[in-house]
Short mmCIF file of C-alpha atoms and ligand atoms in Angstrom, two decimals:
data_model
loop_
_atom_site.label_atom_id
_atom_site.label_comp_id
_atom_site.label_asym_id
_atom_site.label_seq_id
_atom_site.Cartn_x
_atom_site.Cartn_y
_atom_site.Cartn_z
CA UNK A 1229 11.77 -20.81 -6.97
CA UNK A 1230 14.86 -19.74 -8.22
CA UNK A 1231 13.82 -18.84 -11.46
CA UNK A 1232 11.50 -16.21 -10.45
CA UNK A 1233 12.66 -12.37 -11.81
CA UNK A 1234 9.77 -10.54 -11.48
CA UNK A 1235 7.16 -10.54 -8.69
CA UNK A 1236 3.93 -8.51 -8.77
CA UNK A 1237 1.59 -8.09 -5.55
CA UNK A 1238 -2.18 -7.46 -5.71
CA UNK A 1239 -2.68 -4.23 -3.54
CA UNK A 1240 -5.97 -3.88 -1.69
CA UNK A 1241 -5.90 -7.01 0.93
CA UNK A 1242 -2.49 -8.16 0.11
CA UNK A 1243 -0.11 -5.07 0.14
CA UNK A 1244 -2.76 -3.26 2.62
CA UNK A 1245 -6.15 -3.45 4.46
CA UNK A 1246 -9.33 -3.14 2.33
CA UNK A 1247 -12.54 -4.81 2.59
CA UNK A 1248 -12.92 -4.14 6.44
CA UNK A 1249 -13.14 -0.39 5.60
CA UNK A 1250 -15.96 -1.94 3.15
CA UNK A 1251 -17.24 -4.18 5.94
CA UNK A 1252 -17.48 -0.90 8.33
CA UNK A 1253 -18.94 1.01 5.72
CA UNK A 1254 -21.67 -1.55 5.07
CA UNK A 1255 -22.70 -1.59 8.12
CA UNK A 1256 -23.13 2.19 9.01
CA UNK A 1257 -25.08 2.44 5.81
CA UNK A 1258 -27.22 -0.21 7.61
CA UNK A 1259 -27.57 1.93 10.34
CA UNK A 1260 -28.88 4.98 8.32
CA UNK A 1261 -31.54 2.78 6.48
CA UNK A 1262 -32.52 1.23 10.17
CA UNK A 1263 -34.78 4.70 10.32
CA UNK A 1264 -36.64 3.57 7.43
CA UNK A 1265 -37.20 -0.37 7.91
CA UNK A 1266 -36.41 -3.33 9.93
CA UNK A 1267 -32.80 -4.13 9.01
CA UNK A 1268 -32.49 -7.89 8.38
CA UNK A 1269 -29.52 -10.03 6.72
CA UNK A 1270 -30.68 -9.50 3.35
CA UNK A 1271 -29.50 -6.22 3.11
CA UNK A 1272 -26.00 -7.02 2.32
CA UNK A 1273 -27.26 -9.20 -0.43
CA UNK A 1274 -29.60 -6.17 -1.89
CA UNK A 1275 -26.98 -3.82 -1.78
CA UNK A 1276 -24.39 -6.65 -3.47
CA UNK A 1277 -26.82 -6.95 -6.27
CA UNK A 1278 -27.24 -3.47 -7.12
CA UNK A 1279 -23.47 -3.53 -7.39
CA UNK A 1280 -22.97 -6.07 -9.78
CA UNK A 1281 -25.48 -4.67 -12.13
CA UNK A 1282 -23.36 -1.78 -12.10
CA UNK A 1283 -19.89 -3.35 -12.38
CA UNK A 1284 -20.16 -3.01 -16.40
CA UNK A 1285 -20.98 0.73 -16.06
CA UNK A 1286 -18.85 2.13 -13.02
CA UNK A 1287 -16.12 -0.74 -12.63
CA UNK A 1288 -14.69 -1.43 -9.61
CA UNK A 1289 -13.56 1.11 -6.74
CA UNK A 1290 -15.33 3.29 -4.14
CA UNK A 1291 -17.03 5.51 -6.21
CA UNK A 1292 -19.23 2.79 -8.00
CA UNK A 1293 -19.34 1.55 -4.41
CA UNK A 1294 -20.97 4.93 -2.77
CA UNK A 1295 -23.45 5.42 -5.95
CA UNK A 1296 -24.59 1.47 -5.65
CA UNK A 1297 -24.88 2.45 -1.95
CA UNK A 1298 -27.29 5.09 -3.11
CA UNK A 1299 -29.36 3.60 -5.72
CA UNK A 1300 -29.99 0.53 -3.14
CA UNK A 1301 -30.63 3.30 -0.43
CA UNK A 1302 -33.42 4.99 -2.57
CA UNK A 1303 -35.20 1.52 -3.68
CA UNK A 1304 -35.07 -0.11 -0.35
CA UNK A 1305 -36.71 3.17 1.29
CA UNK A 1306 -38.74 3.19 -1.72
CA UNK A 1307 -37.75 7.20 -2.01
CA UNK A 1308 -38.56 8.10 0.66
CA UNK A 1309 -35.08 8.40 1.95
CA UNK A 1310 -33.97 12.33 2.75
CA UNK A 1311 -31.60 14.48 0.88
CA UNK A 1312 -30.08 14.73 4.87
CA UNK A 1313 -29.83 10.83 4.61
CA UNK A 1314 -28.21 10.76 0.88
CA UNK A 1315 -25.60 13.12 2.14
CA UNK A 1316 -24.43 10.58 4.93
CA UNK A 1317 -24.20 7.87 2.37
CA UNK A 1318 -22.09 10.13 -0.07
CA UNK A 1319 -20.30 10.80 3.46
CA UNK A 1320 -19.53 7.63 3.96
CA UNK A 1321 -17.81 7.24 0.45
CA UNK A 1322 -15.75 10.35 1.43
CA UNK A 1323 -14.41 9.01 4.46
CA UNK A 1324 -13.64 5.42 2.53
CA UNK A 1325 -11.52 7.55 -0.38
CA UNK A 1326 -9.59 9.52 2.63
CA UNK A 1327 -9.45 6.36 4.75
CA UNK A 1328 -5.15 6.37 6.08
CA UNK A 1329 -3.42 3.47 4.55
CA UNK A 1330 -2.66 0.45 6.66
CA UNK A 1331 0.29 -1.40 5.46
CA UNK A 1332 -0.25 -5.14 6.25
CA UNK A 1333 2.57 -6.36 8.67
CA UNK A 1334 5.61 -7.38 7.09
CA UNK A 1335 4.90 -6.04 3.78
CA UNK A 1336 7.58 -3.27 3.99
CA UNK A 1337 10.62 -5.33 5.13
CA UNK A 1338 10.31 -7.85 2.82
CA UNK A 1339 9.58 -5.48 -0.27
CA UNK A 1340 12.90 -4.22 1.43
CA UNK A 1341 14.81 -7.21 0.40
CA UNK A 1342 12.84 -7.88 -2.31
CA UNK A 1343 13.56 -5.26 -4.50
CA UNK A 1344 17.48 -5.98 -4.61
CA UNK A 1345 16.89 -8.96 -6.07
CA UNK A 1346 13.71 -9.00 -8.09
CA UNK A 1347 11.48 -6.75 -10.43
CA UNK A 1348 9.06 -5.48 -8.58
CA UNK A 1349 5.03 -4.46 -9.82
CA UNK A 1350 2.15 -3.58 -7.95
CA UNK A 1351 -0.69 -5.04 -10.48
CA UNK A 1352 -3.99 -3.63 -8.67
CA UNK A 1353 -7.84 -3.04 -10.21
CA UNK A 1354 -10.19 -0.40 -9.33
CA UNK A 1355 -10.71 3.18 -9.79
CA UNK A 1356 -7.48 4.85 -11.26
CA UNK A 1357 -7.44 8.54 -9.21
CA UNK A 1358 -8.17 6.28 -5.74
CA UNK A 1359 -5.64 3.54 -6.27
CA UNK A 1360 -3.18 6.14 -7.54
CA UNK A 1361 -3.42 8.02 -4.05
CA UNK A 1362 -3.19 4.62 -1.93
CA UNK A 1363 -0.22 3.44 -3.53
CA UNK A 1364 1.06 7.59 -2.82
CA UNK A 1365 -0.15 7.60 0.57
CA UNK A 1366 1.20 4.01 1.29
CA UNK A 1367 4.88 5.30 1.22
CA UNK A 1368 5.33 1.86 -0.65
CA UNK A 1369 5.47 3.01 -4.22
CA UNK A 1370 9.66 3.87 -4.34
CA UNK A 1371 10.16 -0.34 -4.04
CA UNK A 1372 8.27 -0.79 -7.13
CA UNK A 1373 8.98 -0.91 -10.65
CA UNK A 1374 6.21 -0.21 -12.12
CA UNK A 1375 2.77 0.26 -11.32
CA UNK A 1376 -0.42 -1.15 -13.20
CA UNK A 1377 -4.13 -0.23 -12.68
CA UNK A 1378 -6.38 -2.03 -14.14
CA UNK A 1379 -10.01 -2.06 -14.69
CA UNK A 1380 -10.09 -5.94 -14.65
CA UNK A 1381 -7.95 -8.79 -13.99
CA UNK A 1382 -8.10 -11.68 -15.81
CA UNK A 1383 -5.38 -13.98 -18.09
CA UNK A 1384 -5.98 -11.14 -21.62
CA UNK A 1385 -5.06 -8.06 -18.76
CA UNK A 1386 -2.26 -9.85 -17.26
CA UNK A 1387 -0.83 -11.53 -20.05
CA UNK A 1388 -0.87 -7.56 -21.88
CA UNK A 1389 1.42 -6.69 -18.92
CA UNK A 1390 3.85 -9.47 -19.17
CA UNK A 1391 4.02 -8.74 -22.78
CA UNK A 1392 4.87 -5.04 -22.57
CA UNK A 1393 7.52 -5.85 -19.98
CA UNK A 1394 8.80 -8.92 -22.10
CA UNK A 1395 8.25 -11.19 -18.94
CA UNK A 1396 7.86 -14.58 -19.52
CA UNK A 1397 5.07 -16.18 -17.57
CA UNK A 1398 7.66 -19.07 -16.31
CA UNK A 1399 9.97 -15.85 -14.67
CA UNK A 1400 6.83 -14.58 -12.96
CA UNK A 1401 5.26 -14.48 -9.40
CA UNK A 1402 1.79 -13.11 -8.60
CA UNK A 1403 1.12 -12.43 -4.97
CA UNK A 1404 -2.16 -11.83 -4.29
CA UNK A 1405 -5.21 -12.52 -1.77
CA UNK A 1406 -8.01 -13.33 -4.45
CA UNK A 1407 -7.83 -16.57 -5.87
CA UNK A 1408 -10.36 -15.52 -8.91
CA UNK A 1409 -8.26 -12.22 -9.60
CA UNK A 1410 -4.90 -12.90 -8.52
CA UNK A 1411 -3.99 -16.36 -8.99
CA UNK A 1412 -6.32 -18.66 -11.21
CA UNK A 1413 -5.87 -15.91 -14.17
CA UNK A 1414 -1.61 -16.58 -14.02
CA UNK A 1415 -2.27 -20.17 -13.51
CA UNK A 1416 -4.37 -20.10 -17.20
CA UNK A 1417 -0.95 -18.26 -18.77
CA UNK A 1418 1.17 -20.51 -17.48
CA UNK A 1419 2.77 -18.21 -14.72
CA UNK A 1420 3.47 -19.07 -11.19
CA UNK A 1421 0.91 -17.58 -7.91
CA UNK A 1422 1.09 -17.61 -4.12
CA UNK A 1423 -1.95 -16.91 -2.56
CA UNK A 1424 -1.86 -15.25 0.79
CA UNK A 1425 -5.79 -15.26 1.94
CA UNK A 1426 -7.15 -12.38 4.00
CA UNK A 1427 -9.18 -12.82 6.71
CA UNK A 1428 -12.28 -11.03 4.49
CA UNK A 1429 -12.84 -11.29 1.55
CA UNK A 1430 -15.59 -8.96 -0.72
CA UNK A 1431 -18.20 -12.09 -2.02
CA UNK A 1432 -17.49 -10.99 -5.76
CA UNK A 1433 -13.71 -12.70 -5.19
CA UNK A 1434 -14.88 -15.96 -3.52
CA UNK A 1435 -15.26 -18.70 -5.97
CA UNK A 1436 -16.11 -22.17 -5.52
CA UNK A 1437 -13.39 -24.64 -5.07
CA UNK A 1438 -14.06 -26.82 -7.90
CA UNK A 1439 -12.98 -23.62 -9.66
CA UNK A 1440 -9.83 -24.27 -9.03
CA UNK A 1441 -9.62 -27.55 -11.21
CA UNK A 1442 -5.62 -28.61 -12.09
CA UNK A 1443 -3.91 -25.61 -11.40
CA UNK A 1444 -1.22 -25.88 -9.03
CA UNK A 1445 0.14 -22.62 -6.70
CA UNK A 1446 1.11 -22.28 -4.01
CA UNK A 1447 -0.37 -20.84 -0.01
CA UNK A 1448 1.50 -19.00 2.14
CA UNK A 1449 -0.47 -17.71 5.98
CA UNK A 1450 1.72 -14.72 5.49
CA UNK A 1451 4.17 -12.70 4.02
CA UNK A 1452 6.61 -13.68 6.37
CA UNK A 1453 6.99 -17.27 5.03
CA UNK A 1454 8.01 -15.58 1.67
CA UNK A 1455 11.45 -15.38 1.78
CA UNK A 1456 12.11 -19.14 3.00
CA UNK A 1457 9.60 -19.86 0.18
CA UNK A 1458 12.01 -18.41 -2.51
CA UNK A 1459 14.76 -19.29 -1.06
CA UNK A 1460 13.61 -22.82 -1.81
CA UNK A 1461 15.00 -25.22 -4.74
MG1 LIG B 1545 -6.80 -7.98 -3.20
#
């Protein structure tokens, strides 16, 4: 991959841990509803639904998260949940947005050697003010070039981005964990992908494989295969 000059990384699951700070949150939610019902597997699914429906007004990020958290919390206990237990949710939301920053393993010495010989961008979605503080509190964002938020990814967002930097999609690498947001949206403009999967994954990013159709990327297990990987042909 020689002709790569510019490779962007997804952020939450890719540059650094995510979803199981969702995962942990989702289940000590659980555990304040428990006082008001039986808790059973459907939960998850309840509380999933209630986010999508608000995707279109809140957009991704924690903040959407914590008030879908509380509009499911309030129908599922029909209202009878407290203003005591609605403080614990909004609680829980707190503790996600101040939650320290794990940097995945190998993630910082390769961006090391990465950014001597490549542009680097950190494209990410979500809530601005939250990702903003991740990527500060990550001590990652001095190997970067730039920095994009957005508040969706798909091949109009991405293709903006490689037109305001002039990239051309055959110079560009996408490195990213979610196959629906990171890598089948450069596939469609003609730009290449690695996909490095992460153990968990929120449901909204899994697709089904037929998805997939023609495109062709590539899968690394890990960052550490990445060099060897550009290093090749
Ligand atoms: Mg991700």
């Amino acid at each position: 991959m020689k002709h790569i000059k510019t490779i962007a990384f997804d952020a939450d699951d890719t540059l650094w841990v995510n979803e199981p700070i969702f995962t942990k949150t989702r289940l000590q939610f659980e555990t304040i509803l428990s006082k008001y019902f039986e808790i059973d597997n459907n939960l998850e699914h309840q509380l999933y639904e209630v986010e999508l429906k608000n995707l279109r007004l809140f957009g991704y990020g924690i903040k959407g998260f914590m008030l879908s958290m509380i509009e499911s919390a309030i129908e599922l206990t029909q209202h009878k949940i407290t203003g005591a237990d609605i403080q614990n949710v909004i609680n829980l939301g707190k503790e996600m947005l101040t939650h320290p920053v794990e940097v995945l393993p190998g993630i910082q010495e390769n961006l090391e050697w990465l950014k001597d010989h490549y542009q680097l961008i950190v494209i990410t979605k979500g809530d601005l003010w939250d990702q903003e503080t991740k990527i500060a509190r990550s001590g990652l964002a001095d190997y970067f070039d730039h920095i994009e938020i957005l508040s969706e990814k798909n091949a109009s967002t991405y293709q903006t981005i490689l037109d305001r930097y002039q990239i051309s999609p055959s110079d560009f690498l996408m490195i990213g964990n979610s196959l629906k947001s990171d890598i089948l949206p450069i596939c469609e403009i003609g730009g290449n992908a690695i996909h490095i999967p992460f153990h968990d994954t929120w449901v909204h990013e899994k697709i089904d494989k037929h998805t997939i159709g023609d495109f062709s990327f590539y899968e690394l297990d890990s960052i550490a295969d990445l060099k060897a990987y550009l290093n090749k042909k």
